[in-house]
mmCIF file of C-alpha atoms in Angstrom:
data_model
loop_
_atom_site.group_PDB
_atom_site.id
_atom_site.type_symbol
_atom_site.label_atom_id
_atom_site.label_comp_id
_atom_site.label_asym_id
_atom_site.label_seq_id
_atom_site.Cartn_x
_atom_site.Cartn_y
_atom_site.Cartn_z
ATOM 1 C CA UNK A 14 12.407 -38.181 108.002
ATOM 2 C CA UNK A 15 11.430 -34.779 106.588
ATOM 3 C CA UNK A 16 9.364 -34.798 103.219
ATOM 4 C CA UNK A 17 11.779 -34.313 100.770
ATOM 5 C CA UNK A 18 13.724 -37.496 102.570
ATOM 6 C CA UNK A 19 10.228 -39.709 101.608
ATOM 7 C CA UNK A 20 10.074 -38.693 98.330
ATOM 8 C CA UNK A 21 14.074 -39.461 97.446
ATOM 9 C CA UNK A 22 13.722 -42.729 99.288
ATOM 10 C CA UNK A 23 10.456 -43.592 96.679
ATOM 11 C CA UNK A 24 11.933 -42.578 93.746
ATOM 12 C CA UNK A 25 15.072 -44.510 94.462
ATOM 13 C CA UNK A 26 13.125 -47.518 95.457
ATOM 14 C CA UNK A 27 11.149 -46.988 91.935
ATOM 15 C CA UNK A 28 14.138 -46.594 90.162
ATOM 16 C CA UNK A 29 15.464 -50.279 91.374
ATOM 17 C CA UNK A 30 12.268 -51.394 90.704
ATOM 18 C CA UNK A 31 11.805 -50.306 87.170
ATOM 19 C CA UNK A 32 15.659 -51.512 86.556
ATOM 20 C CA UNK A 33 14.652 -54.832 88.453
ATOM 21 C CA UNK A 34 11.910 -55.328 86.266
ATOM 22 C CA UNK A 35 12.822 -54.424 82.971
ATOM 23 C CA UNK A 36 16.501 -56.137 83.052
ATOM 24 C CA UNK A 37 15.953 -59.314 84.845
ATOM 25 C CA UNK A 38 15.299 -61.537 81.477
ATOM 26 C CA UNK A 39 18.818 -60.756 80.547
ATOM 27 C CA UNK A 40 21.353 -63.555 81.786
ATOM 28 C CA UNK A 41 24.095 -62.244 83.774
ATOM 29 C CA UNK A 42 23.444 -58.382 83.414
ATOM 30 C CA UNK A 43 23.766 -57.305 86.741
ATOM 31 C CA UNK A 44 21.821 -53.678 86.595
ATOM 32 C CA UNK A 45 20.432 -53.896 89.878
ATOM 33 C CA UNK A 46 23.646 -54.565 91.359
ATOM 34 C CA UNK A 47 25.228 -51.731 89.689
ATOM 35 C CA UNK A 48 22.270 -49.449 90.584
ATOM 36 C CA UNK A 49 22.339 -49.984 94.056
ATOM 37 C CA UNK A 50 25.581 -49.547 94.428
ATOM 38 C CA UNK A 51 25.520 -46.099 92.310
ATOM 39 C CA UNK A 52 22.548 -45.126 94.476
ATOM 40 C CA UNK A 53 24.910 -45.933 98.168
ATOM 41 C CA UNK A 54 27.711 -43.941 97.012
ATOM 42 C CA UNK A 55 25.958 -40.895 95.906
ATOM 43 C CA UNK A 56 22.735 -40.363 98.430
ATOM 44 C CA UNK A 57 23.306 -40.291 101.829
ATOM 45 C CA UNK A 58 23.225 -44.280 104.160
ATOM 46 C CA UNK A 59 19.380 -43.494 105.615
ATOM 47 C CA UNK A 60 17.943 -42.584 101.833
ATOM 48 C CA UNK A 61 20.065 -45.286 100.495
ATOM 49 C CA UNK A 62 18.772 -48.468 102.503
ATOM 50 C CA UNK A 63 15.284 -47.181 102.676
ATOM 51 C CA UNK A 64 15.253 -47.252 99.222
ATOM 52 C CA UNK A 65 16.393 -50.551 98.893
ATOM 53 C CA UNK A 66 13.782 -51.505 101.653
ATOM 54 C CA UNK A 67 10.859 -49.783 99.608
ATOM 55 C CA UNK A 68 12.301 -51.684 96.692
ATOM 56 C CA UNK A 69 11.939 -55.230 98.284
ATOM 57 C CA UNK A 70 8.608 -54.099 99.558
ATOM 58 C CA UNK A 71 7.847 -53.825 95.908
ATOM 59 C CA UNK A 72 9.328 -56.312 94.354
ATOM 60 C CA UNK A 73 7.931 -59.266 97.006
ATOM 61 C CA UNK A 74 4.198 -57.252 96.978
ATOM 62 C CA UNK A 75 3.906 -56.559 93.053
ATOM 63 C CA UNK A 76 5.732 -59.438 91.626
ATOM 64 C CA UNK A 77 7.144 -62.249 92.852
ATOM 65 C CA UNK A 78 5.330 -62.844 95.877
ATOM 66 C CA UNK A 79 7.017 -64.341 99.182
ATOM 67 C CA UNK A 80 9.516 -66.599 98.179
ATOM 68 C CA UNK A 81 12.353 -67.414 100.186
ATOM 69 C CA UNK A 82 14.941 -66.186 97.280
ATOM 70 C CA UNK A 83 12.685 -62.988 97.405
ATOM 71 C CA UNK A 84 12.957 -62.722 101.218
ATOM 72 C CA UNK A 85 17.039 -62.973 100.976
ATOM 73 C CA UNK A 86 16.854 -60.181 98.034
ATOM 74 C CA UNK A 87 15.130 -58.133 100.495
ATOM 75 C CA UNK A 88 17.915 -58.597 102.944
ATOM 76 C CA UNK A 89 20.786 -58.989 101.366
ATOM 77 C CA UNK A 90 20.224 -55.158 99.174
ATOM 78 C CA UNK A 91 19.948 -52.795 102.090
ATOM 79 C CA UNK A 92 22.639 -54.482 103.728
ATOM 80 C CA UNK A 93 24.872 -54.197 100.234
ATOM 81 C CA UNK A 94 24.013 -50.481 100.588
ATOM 82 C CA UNK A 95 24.884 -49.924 104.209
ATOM 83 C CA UNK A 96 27.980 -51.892 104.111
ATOM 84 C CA UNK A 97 28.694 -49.732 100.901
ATOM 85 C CA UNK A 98 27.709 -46.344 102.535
ATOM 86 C CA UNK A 99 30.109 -47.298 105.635
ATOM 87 C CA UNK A 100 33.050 -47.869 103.750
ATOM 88 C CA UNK A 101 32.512 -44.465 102.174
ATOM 89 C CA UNK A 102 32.271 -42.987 105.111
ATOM 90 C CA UNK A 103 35.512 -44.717 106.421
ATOM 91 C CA UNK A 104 37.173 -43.962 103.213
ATOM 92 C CA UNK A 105 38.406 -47.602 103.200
#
């Protein structure tokens, strides 16, 4: 990855943090969901999931510790965002 690569991948794992954090209290506002899925259609499928994967990283290190529920968030985004970057590629 070259250095502008890192520093996209950061900021969008940041950006999914910050969103994480700050709209999580409110029931059944989904603005991670709806971030990550803005983030896999617009950057390319390598920035995208290792953004989500630097996002886990900071959401089970900073917050919430190793739960199983966290583990399966960690998981189940960059997968969201690859399946999602795919299907854009495939034009489906």
């Amino acid at each position: 990855m070259t250095v502008k690569e890192l520093c996209v991948t950061a900021i969008i794992g940041a950006i999914e943090f910050v969103v994480f954090t700050s709209f999580s209290f409110i029931l059944y506002l989904e603005c991670i969901t709806f971030t990550v899925l803005i983030f896999s259609v617009v950057f390319p499928r390598k920035i995208a999931v290792s953004g989500a994967v630097v996002f886990g990283l900071l959401n089970i290190v900073l917050i919430q510790g190793a739960l199983s529920a966290m583990i399966c968030l960690f998981l189940y985004h960059p997968t969201k965002k690859a399946l999602c970057a795919i299907e854009r590629k495939l034009d489906l």
